[in-house]
C-alpha cells in the first residue's frame, strides 16, 4: 500500500460510515451520483450540502437502503455491507428522519414511537403501559420533552420533530440522517433541537445534517461535504470556511445571500380579507376572525409555526377545496369566495403552492405543457380546434431561458428535473402571467441557494413593478428580509402586525409565533389600512 493509501486507510478507521466510489445511474440514463466518496466519523455532526439535483437525497437514500448504487461500496463500522432495504439499514444502526414527517396524526406520541415494534399483551393486543414506559424512558434519557399521551395531530411541529428522532433512537439508530430538520421550526424550537443534537453527539451518536440554511450549518456542524452535479466538491472543517465560500462551491458562482430591495411604495388595496373563519373536519378552528389587506406594490409576509392557519388561508384564497365558515374576500373590490381557479386566474391571481409536486406541476407532462398550461386558451396560442404550436414553442423556450430552467429541452418531463428547477417551472408560469396578486406559499422550501436567490429577486421585482404579493413562509430569514410588512398567525388569529420588518429579530418573531406575546387589537387592526 502506498503512502496515500495508508493515510486514507488510517482516516477510514475513524469513520463509522464510508461510502466509496458511489455511482448511481437510473434506468433512464440520468446520473445522480458519479464516483462520490463520503464518510462520517463517530460522534460528529456532518453537513451534506448542495443544490437540488446535486445528488444529496440519492446518496442518503442509498445509505438508508431505499436505493441501490450502480457501483461503489458502503462500509459501516469497517465492514462492507449491502444495504438492500431500510430494515437492513436500521439493523445496522442507521436511522433517517425525513423532511416530511412519517407520523400517523390520529395516534398518540407513544403509539407512533412503537409503531411496528409495539410490545404486546398475550401476543395480540398492544401493551400501552409498556409503550408509554418505553417512550418516557427514551425521552428522559435523551432529554426530549414530549408528551407520550398526546395525539400527534394536537402537538406542535417542534415536538413532531422530536417524536421522529425518538422513533429512530428506539429502533437502535446510532447514525441519524436528518433531512432539512429545521425547515418548519421557529428560532426557539431550532435552538432547543440543536441543544438535543449536541447532547446526542456527546453520547457518541453520529448525525448527518442535510440543510440549505447556511447559518445553521455554521452553528451546529463539525465538518461538511459539498456535492455539485452529482460529484463531491470536497470535505471541509466548518470553522475553516465562510458562508460565501460554501455558496460558491455549491453553485459555482458568487451568490447574494441577503435580499436587496428598494423601499415599498404601496398604493391601493388589491386583496382584502375581512373576518375570515374556518373550522376543519376535526372541529378545530383553524382561522378565527382574520382580517388584513395587501396593497399594490408591497410584499405582506405571513409567518407562524406550521399548523396555525397558514395552509387553510392559502387554500381558501385560491379555492383549493376549502370554503370559509364566515368572512369576505375581495380582489380589487370583487368577491372571490367560491370562484373556480380559471376565474381567479382571469382576475390576475397567481399561486406558487406549498407542495409543488401536488399543486404546482403535472410530473409526467413536459416542461412546455406545464409552463404554458394557464394560457393555451388565449388567441395567440389557440387556433380553434388546434393549438398554435409554433407560438407555444416560442413561449416555452422564452420562459425556460428567462427563468434559467436547467433542462435538456422543452420536451423533457418536469418530474425528471431537480427540485429547484421544478420550482422554476412553477414560478415561470405564475410570474409571467402579468399577475395582479401573487400568493407565494413557501416559495423556496427545499431548494438550493441559487434557485432561492433567483426566486426572491423575482418576487421583489414583481412587487416593485406593481403586483401585490402575499408571502407565506416558515423561513424566518426569508419572511423578514423579503416582506415589507408582516403578520404573525397563532392559533388561527393574527397575533401581531409589523408595518416595518426592519425592526424585527428572530427572537421577537418567535415570541409571537409561540404565543408568548400578543399585540392589542388596535395595533393588529392597522393591517387593514382603514
CSV table of C-alpha atoms in Angstrom, one decimal, residues 17-321:
chain,number,residue,atom,x,y,z
A,17,UNK,CA,-19.7,5.2,7.6
A,18,UNK,CA,-17.6,5.1,4.4
A,19,UNK,CA,-19.2,5.4,1.0
A,20,UNK,CA,-16.5,4.8,-1.6
A,21,UNK,CA,-16.7,5.4,-5.3
A,22,UNK,CA,-20.5,5.6,-5.3
A,23,UNK,CA,-22.2,5.9,-8.7
A,24,UNK,CA,-25.9,5.9,-9.3
A,25,UNK,CA,-27.3,5.8,-12.8
A,26,UNK,CA,-31.1,5.4,-13.2
A,27,UNK,CA,-32.7,3.3,-15.9
A,28,UNK,CA,-33.5,6.5,-18.0
A,29,UNK,CA,-29.8,7.3,-18.1
A,30,UNK,CA,-29.7,10.1,-15.6
A,31,UNK,CA,-26.5,10.1,-13.5
A,32,UNK,CA,-27.4,11.1,-9.9
A,33,UNK,CA,-24.0,10.4,-8.3
A,34,UNK,CA,-20.7,9.9,-10.0
A,35,UNK,CA,-17.8,8.3,-8.1
A,36,UNK,CA,-18.7,10.0,-4.8
A,37,UNK,CA,-16.7,9.5,-1.7
A,38,UNK,CA,-18.5,10.3,1.6
A,39,UNK,CA,-17.6,9.4,5.1
A,40,UNK,CA,-18.6,10.4,8.7
A,41,UNK,CA,-16.9,10.0,12.0
A,42,UNK,CA,-18.3,8.7,15.2
A,43,UNK,CA,-19.7,11.5,17.4
A,44,UNK,CA,-19.7,14.2,14.8
A,45,UNK,CA,-22.4,16.4,13.2
A,46,UNK,CA,-21.6,16.3,9.5
A,47,UNK,CA,-23.4,18.5,7.0
A,48,UNK,CA,-24.3,17.3,3.5
A,49,UNK,CA,-24.8,20.2,1.2
A,50,UNK,CA,-25.5,21.0,-2.4
A,51,UNK,CA,-28.1,22.4,-4.8
A,52,UNK,CA,-31.3,20.5,-5.6
A,53,UNK,CA,-30.3,17.9,-8.1
A,54,UNK,CA,-26.7,17.7,-6.7
A,55,UNK,CA,-27.3,14.1,-5.6
A,56,UNK,CA,-27.7,14.6,-1.8
A,57,UNK,CA,-31.0,12.8,-1.5
A,58,UNK,CA,-30.0,9.9,-3.7
A,59,UNK,CA,-26.8,9.4,-1.8
A,60,UNK,CA,-28.6,9.3,1.5
A,61,UNK,CA,-31.3,7.0,0.1
A,62,UNK,CA,-28.6,4.6,-0.7
A,63,UNK,CA,-27.2,4.8,2.8
A,64,UNK,CA,-30.7,4.1,4.2
A,65,UNK,CA,-31.3,1.2,1.8
A,66,UNK,CA,-34.0,3.0,-0.2
A,67,UNK,CA,-31.9,2.9,-3.4
A,68,UNK,CA,-29.1,0.7,-4.6
A,69,UNK,CA,-25.8,2.0,-6.0
A,70,UNK,CA,-24.9,1.2,-9.6
A,71,UNK,CA,-21.3,0.8,-8.4
A,72,UNK,CA,-19.2,1.5,-5.3
A,73,UNK,CA,-19.2,0.2,-1.8
A,74,UNK,CA,-20.6,1.1,1.6
A,75,UNK,CA,-18.8,0.3,4.9
A,76,UNK,CA,-20.4,0.6,8.3
A,77,UNK,CA,-18.1,0.2,11.3
A,78,UNK,CA,-15.4,-1.0,9.0
A,79,UNK,CA,-17.5,-3.8,7.4
A,80,UNK,CA,-18.7,-3.7,3.8
A,81,UNK,CA,-22.4,-4.3,3.7
A,82,UNK,CA,-25.2,-4.4,1.2
A,83,UNK,CA,-28.0,-2.0,2.4
A,84,UNK,CA,-30.8,-3.6,0.4
A,85,UNK,CA,-33.7,-2.0,2.4
A,86,UNK,CA,-34.4,0.5,5.2
A,87,UNK,CA,-34.9,-2.5,7.5
A,88,UNK,CA,-31.3,-3.6,6.8
A,89,UNK,CA,-30.1,-0.1,7.4
A,90,UNK,CA,-32.0,0.1,10.7
A,91,UNK,CA,-30.5,-3.3,11.7
A,92,UNK,CA,-27.0,-1.7,11.2
A,93,UNK,CA,-27.9,1.3,13.3
A,94,UNK,CA,-28.8,3.8,10.6
A,95,UNK,CA,-32.0,5.9,11.0
A,96,UNK,CA,-33.4,8.6,8.8
A,97,UNK,CA,-35.8,11.4,9.7
A,98,UNK,CA,-37.4,12.7,6.5
A,99,UNK,CA,-38.3,16.3,5.8
A,100,UNK,CA,-42.0,15.4,5.6
A,101,UNK,CA,-42.8,13.6,8.9
A,102,UNK,CA,-43.8,10.0,8.7
A,103,UNK,CA,-46.3,10.1,11.6
A,104,UNK,CA,-49.9,9.0,12.0
A,105,UNK,CA,-51.8,12.1,13.1
A,106,UNK,CA,-54.7,10.2,14.8
A,107,UNK,CA,-52.3,8.1,17.0
A,108,UNK,CA,-50.6,9.2,20.2
A,109,UNK,CA,-46.9,10.0,20.5
A,110,UNK,CA,-46.3,6.7,22.2
A,111,UNK,CA,-48.2,4.7,19.6
A,112,UNK,CA,-46.2,6.4,16.8
A,113,UNK,CA,-42.9,5.7,18.5
A,114,UNK,CA,-43.6,1.9,18.9
A,115,UNK,CA,-45.4,1.5,15.6
A,116,UNK,CA,-44.3,-1.7,14.0
A,117,UNK,CA,-42.4,-2.8,17.1
A,118,UNK,CA,-45.2,-2.4,19.7
A,119,UNK,CA,-45.0,-4.6,22.9
A,120,UNK,CA,-47.9,-7.0,23.1
A,121,UNK,CA,-50.1,-8.4,25.7
A,122,UNK,CA,-50.5,-12.1,25.2
A,123,UNK,CA,-49.1,-11.7,21.7
A,124,UNK,CA,-52.2,-9.9,20.4
A,125,UNK,CA,-53.1,-6.6,22.0
A,126,UNK,CA,-50.7,-3.6,22.2
A,127,UNK,CA,-49.4,-3.2,25.8
A,128,UNK,CA,-50.0,0.5,26.1
A,129,UNK,CA,-48.4,0.8,29.6
A,130,UNK,CA,-45.1,-0.7,28.2
A,131,UNK,CA,-45.4,1.6,25.2
A,132,UNK,CA,-45.8,4.6,27.4
A,133,UNK,CA,-43.0,3.5,29.7
A,134,UNK,CA,-40.6,2.9,26.8
A,135,UNK,CA,-41.4,6.4,25.4
A,136,UNK,CA,-40.8,8.1,28.8
A,137,UNK,CA,-37.6,6.2,29.2
A,138,UNK,CA,-36.1,7.3,25.9
A,139,UNK,CA,-37.4,10.8,26.2
A,140,UNK,CA,-35.8,11.2,29.6
A,141,UNK,CA,-32.5,9.5,28.5
A,142,UNK,CA,-32.1,11.9,25.6
A,143,UNK,CA,-33.7,14.9,27.3
A,144,UNK,CA,-36.5,15.2,24.7
A,145,UNK,CA,-39.6,16.9,26.2
A,146,UNK,CA,-42.5,15.0,24.7
A,147,UNK,CA,-46.0,14.1,26.0
A,148,UNK,CA,-46.5,10.3,25.3
A,149,UNK,CA,-50.3,10.5,25.6
A,150,UNK,CA,-50.8,13.5,23.3
A,151,UNK,CA,-52.2,12.8,19.8
A,152,UNK,CA,-49.8,13.8,17.1
A,153,UNK,CA,-52.4,16.0,15.4
A,154,UNK,CA,-52.5,18.1,18.5
A,155,UNK,CA,-48.8,18.7,19.1
A,156,UNK,CA,-46.6,21.5,17.7
A,157,UNK,CA,-44.2,20.9,14.8
A,158,UNK,CA,-41.2,21.0,17.1
A,159,UNK,CA,-42.5,18.1,19.2
A,160,UNK,CA,-43.3,16.2,16.0
A,161,UNK,CA,-39.6,16.5,15.0
A,162,UNK,CA,-38.6,15.1,18.4
A,163,UNK,CA,-41.0,12.2,18.0
A,164,UNK,CA,-39.4,11.3,14.7
A,165,UNK,CA,-36.0,11.3,16.2
A,166,UNK,CA,-37.1,9.3,19.1
A,167,UNK,CA,-38.6,6.7,16.7
A,168,UNK,CA,-35.2,6.2,15.2
A,169,UNK,CA,-33.4,6.0,18.5
A,170,UNK,CA,-35.9,3.5,19.9
A,171,UNK,CA,-35.1,1.3,16.9
A,172,UNK,CA,-31.4,1.3,17.8
A,173,UNK,CA,-30.1,4.0,15.5
A,174,UNK,CA,-26.6,5.2,16.2
A,175,UNK,CA,-26.2,7.1,12.9
A,176,UNK,CA,-29.0,9.6,12.3
A,177,UNK,CA,-29.7,11.2,8.8
A,178,UNK,CA,-31.7,14.4,9.3
A,179,UNK,CA,-33.2,15.8,6.1
A,180,UNK,CA,-33.9,19.6,6.5
A,181,UNK,CA,-34.7,19.2,10.2
A,182,UNK,CA,-35.3,22.9,10.9
A,183,UNK,CA,-37.4,23.7,7.8
A,184,UNK,CA,-40.5,24.3,9.8
A,185,UNK,CA,-39.2,25.3,13.2
A,186,UNK,CA,-39.1,28.6,15.0
A,187,UNK,CA,-35.8,30.1,16.2
A,188,UNK,CA,-36.6,28.9,19.8
A,189,UNK,CA,-37.5,25.4,18.6
A,190,UNK,CA,-34.3,25.2,16.5
A,191,UNK,CA,-32.2,26.3,19.5
A,192,UNK,CA,-33.9,23.5,21.5
A,193,UNK,CA,-33.3,20.9,18.8
A,194,UNK,CA,-29.7,21.9,18.5
A,195,UNK,CA,-29.2,21.5,22.2
A,196,UNK,CA,-30.6,18.0,21.9
A,197,UNK,CA,-28.5,17.1,18.9
A,198,UNK,CA,-25.3,18.3,20.7
A,199,UNK,CA,-26.3,16.1,23.7
A,200,UNK,CA,-26.7,13.1,21.3
A,201,UNK,CA,-23.3,13.9,19.8
A,202,UNK,CA,-21.7,13.9,23.3
A,203,UNK,CA,-23.2,10.5,23.8
A,204,UNK,CA,-21.4,9.2,20.8
A,205,UNK,CA,-24.2,9.4,18.2
A,206,UNK,CA,-23.3,10.5,14.6
A,207,UNK,CA,-25.6,12.9,12.8
A,208,UNK,CA,-25.7,13.6,9.1
A,209,UNK,CA,-27.4,17.0,8.7
A,210,UNK,CA,-28.9,17.9,5.3
A,211,UNK,CA,-29.8,21.6,5.2
A,212,UNK,CA,-29.8,24.7,2.9
A,213,UNK,CA,-29.6,27.1,5.9
A,214,UNK,CA,-26.0,28.2,5.9
A,215,UNK,CA,-26.2,30.0,9.2
A,216,UNK,CA,-27.3,26.8,10.9
A,217,UNK,CA,-24.7,24.7,9.2
A,218,UNK,CA,-22.0,27.1,10.5
A,219,UNK,CA,-23.5,26.9,14.0
A,220,UNK,CA,-24.1,23.2,14.5
A,221,UNK,CA,-21.8,21.1,12.3
A,222,UNK,CA,-18.2,19.9,12.7
A,223,UNK,CA,-17.5,19.2,9.1
A,224,UNK,CA,-19.3,19.4,5.8
A,225,UNK,CA,-19.3,17.7,2.4
A,226,UNK,CA,-20.5,19.6,-0.7
A,227,UNK,CA,-21.9,18.0,-3.8
A,228,UNK,CA,-22.4,19.6,-7.1
A,229,UNK,CA,-23.7,18.0,-10.2
A,230,UNK,CA,-23.5,14.5,-8.6
A,231,UNK,CA,-19.9,14.8,-7.7
A,232,UNK,CA,-18.1,15.7,-4.4
A,233,UNK,CA,-16.6,19.2,-4.2
A,234,UNK,CA,-14.7,18.2,-1.1
A,235,UNK,CA,-14.8,17.9,2.7
A,236,UNK,CA,-14.2,20.9,4.9
A,237,UNK,CA,-13.9,21.7,8.6
A,238,UNK,CA,-16.9,24.0,9.1
A,239,UNK,CA,-14.9,26.6,11.2
A,240,UNK,CA,-12.4,27.0,8.3
A,241,UNK,CA,-14.9,28.1,5.6
A,242,UNK,CA,-17.3,31.0,5.2
A,243,UNK,CA,-20.9,31.1,4.1
A,244,UNK,CA,-19.9,32.8,0.9
A,245,UNK,CA,-17.3,30.1,0.1
A,246,UNK,CA,-19.8,27.3,0.8
A,247,UNK,CA,-22.3,29.0,-1.6
A,248,UNK,CA,-19.7,29.4,-4.3
A,249,UNK,CA,-18.8,25.7,-4.0
A,250,UNK,CA,-22.4,24.6,-4.2
A,251,UNK,CA,-23.5,26.9,-7.1
A,252,UNK,CA,-20.2,27.5,-8.9
A,253,UNK,CA,-20.5,31.3,-8.6
A,254,UNK,CA,-21.0,34.0,-6.0
A,255,UNK,CA,-24.5,34.2,-4.5
A,256,UNK,CA,-26.1,37.2,-2.9
A,257,UNK,CA,-27.2,35.8,0.4
A,258,UNK,CA,-29.2,38.8,1.6
A,259,UNK,CA,-32.3,40.3,-0.2
A,260,UNK,CA,-31.7,43.7,-1.9
A,261,UNK,CA,-34.8,45.8,-2.4
A,262,UNK,CA,-35.9,49.4,-2.6
A,263,UNK,CA,-38.4,50.7,-0.1
A,264,UNK,CA,-42.0,49.8,-1.0
A,265,UNK,CA,-44.4,52.5,-2.2
A,266,UNK,CA,-47.8,50.7,-1.8
A,267,UNK,CA,-50.9,52.3,-3.3
A,268,UNK,CA,-54.5,50.9,-3.5
A,269,UNK,CA,-55.7,47.8,-1.8
A,270,UNK,CA,-55.7,44.7,-4.0
A,271,UNK,CA,-56.6,41.8,-1.6
A,272,UNK,CA,-59.0,42.5,1.2
A,273,UNK,CA,-59.8,39.8,3.8
A,274,UNK,CA,-62.4,40.6,6.5
A,275,UNK,CA,-63.5,38.4,9.4
A,276,UNK,CA,-62.3,35.1,7.9
A,277,UNK,CA,-63.0,32.0,10.0
A,278,UNK,CA,-62.7,28.3,9.1
A,279,UNK,CA,-63.2,25.1,11.2
A,280,UNK,CA,-61.6,21.9,10.0
A,281,UNK,CA,-63.0,18.3,9.9
A,282,UNK,CA,-61.9,17.7,13.5
A,283,UNK,CA,-63.9,20.7,14.7
A,284,UNK,CA,-60.8,22.7,15.3
A,285,UNK,CA,-61.0,26.4,14.4
A,286,UNK,CA,-58.0,27.0,12.1
A,287,UNK,CA,-58.9,30.6,11.2
A,288,UNK,CA,-60.6,32.8,13.7
A,289,UNK,CA,-61.7,36.3,12.5
A,290,UNK,CA,-58.7,37.0,10.4
A,291,UNK,CA,-58.7,40.4,8.7
A,292,UNK,CA,-55.9,42.0,6.6
A,293,UNK,CA,-55.1,43.8,3.3
A,294,UNK,CA,-52.4,43.6,0.7
A,295,UNK,CA,-51.7,46.6,-1.4
A,296,UNK,CA,-50.3,47.1,-4.9
A,297,UNK,CA,-46.6,47.4,-4.8
A,298,UNK,CA,-45.9,45.7,-1.4
A,299,UNK,CA,-45.0,42.3,0.0
A,300,UNK,CA,-47.0,41.3,3.0
A,301,UNK,CA,-45.5,38.4,4.9
A,302,UNK,CA,-47.4,35.8,6.8
A,303,UNK,CA,-45.3,34.0,9.5
A,304,UNK,CA,-46.2,31.4,12.1
A,305,UNK,CA,-45.4,27.9,13.3
A,306,UNK,CA,-46.9,25.5,10.8
A,307,UNK,CA,-50.4,24.4,11.7
A,308,UNK,CA,-51.7,27.8,12.8
A,309,UNK,CA,-53.9,28.5,9.9
A,310,UNK,CA,-51.5,29.3,7.0
A,311,UNK,CA,-52.4,26.3,4.9
A,312,UNK,CA,-56.1,26.9,5.3
A,313,UNK,CA,-55.7,30.6,4.5
A,314,UNK,CA,-54.0,29.8,1.2
A,315,UNK,CA,-56.4,27.0,0.3
A,316,UNK,CA,-59.4,29.4,0.8
A,317,UNK,CA,-57.8,32.3,-1.1
A,318,UNK,CA,-57.1,30.1,-4.2
A,319,UNK,CA,-60.1,27.8,-4.0
A,320,UNK,CA,-58.2,24.6,-3.1
A,321,UNK,CA,-61.1,22.6,-1.7
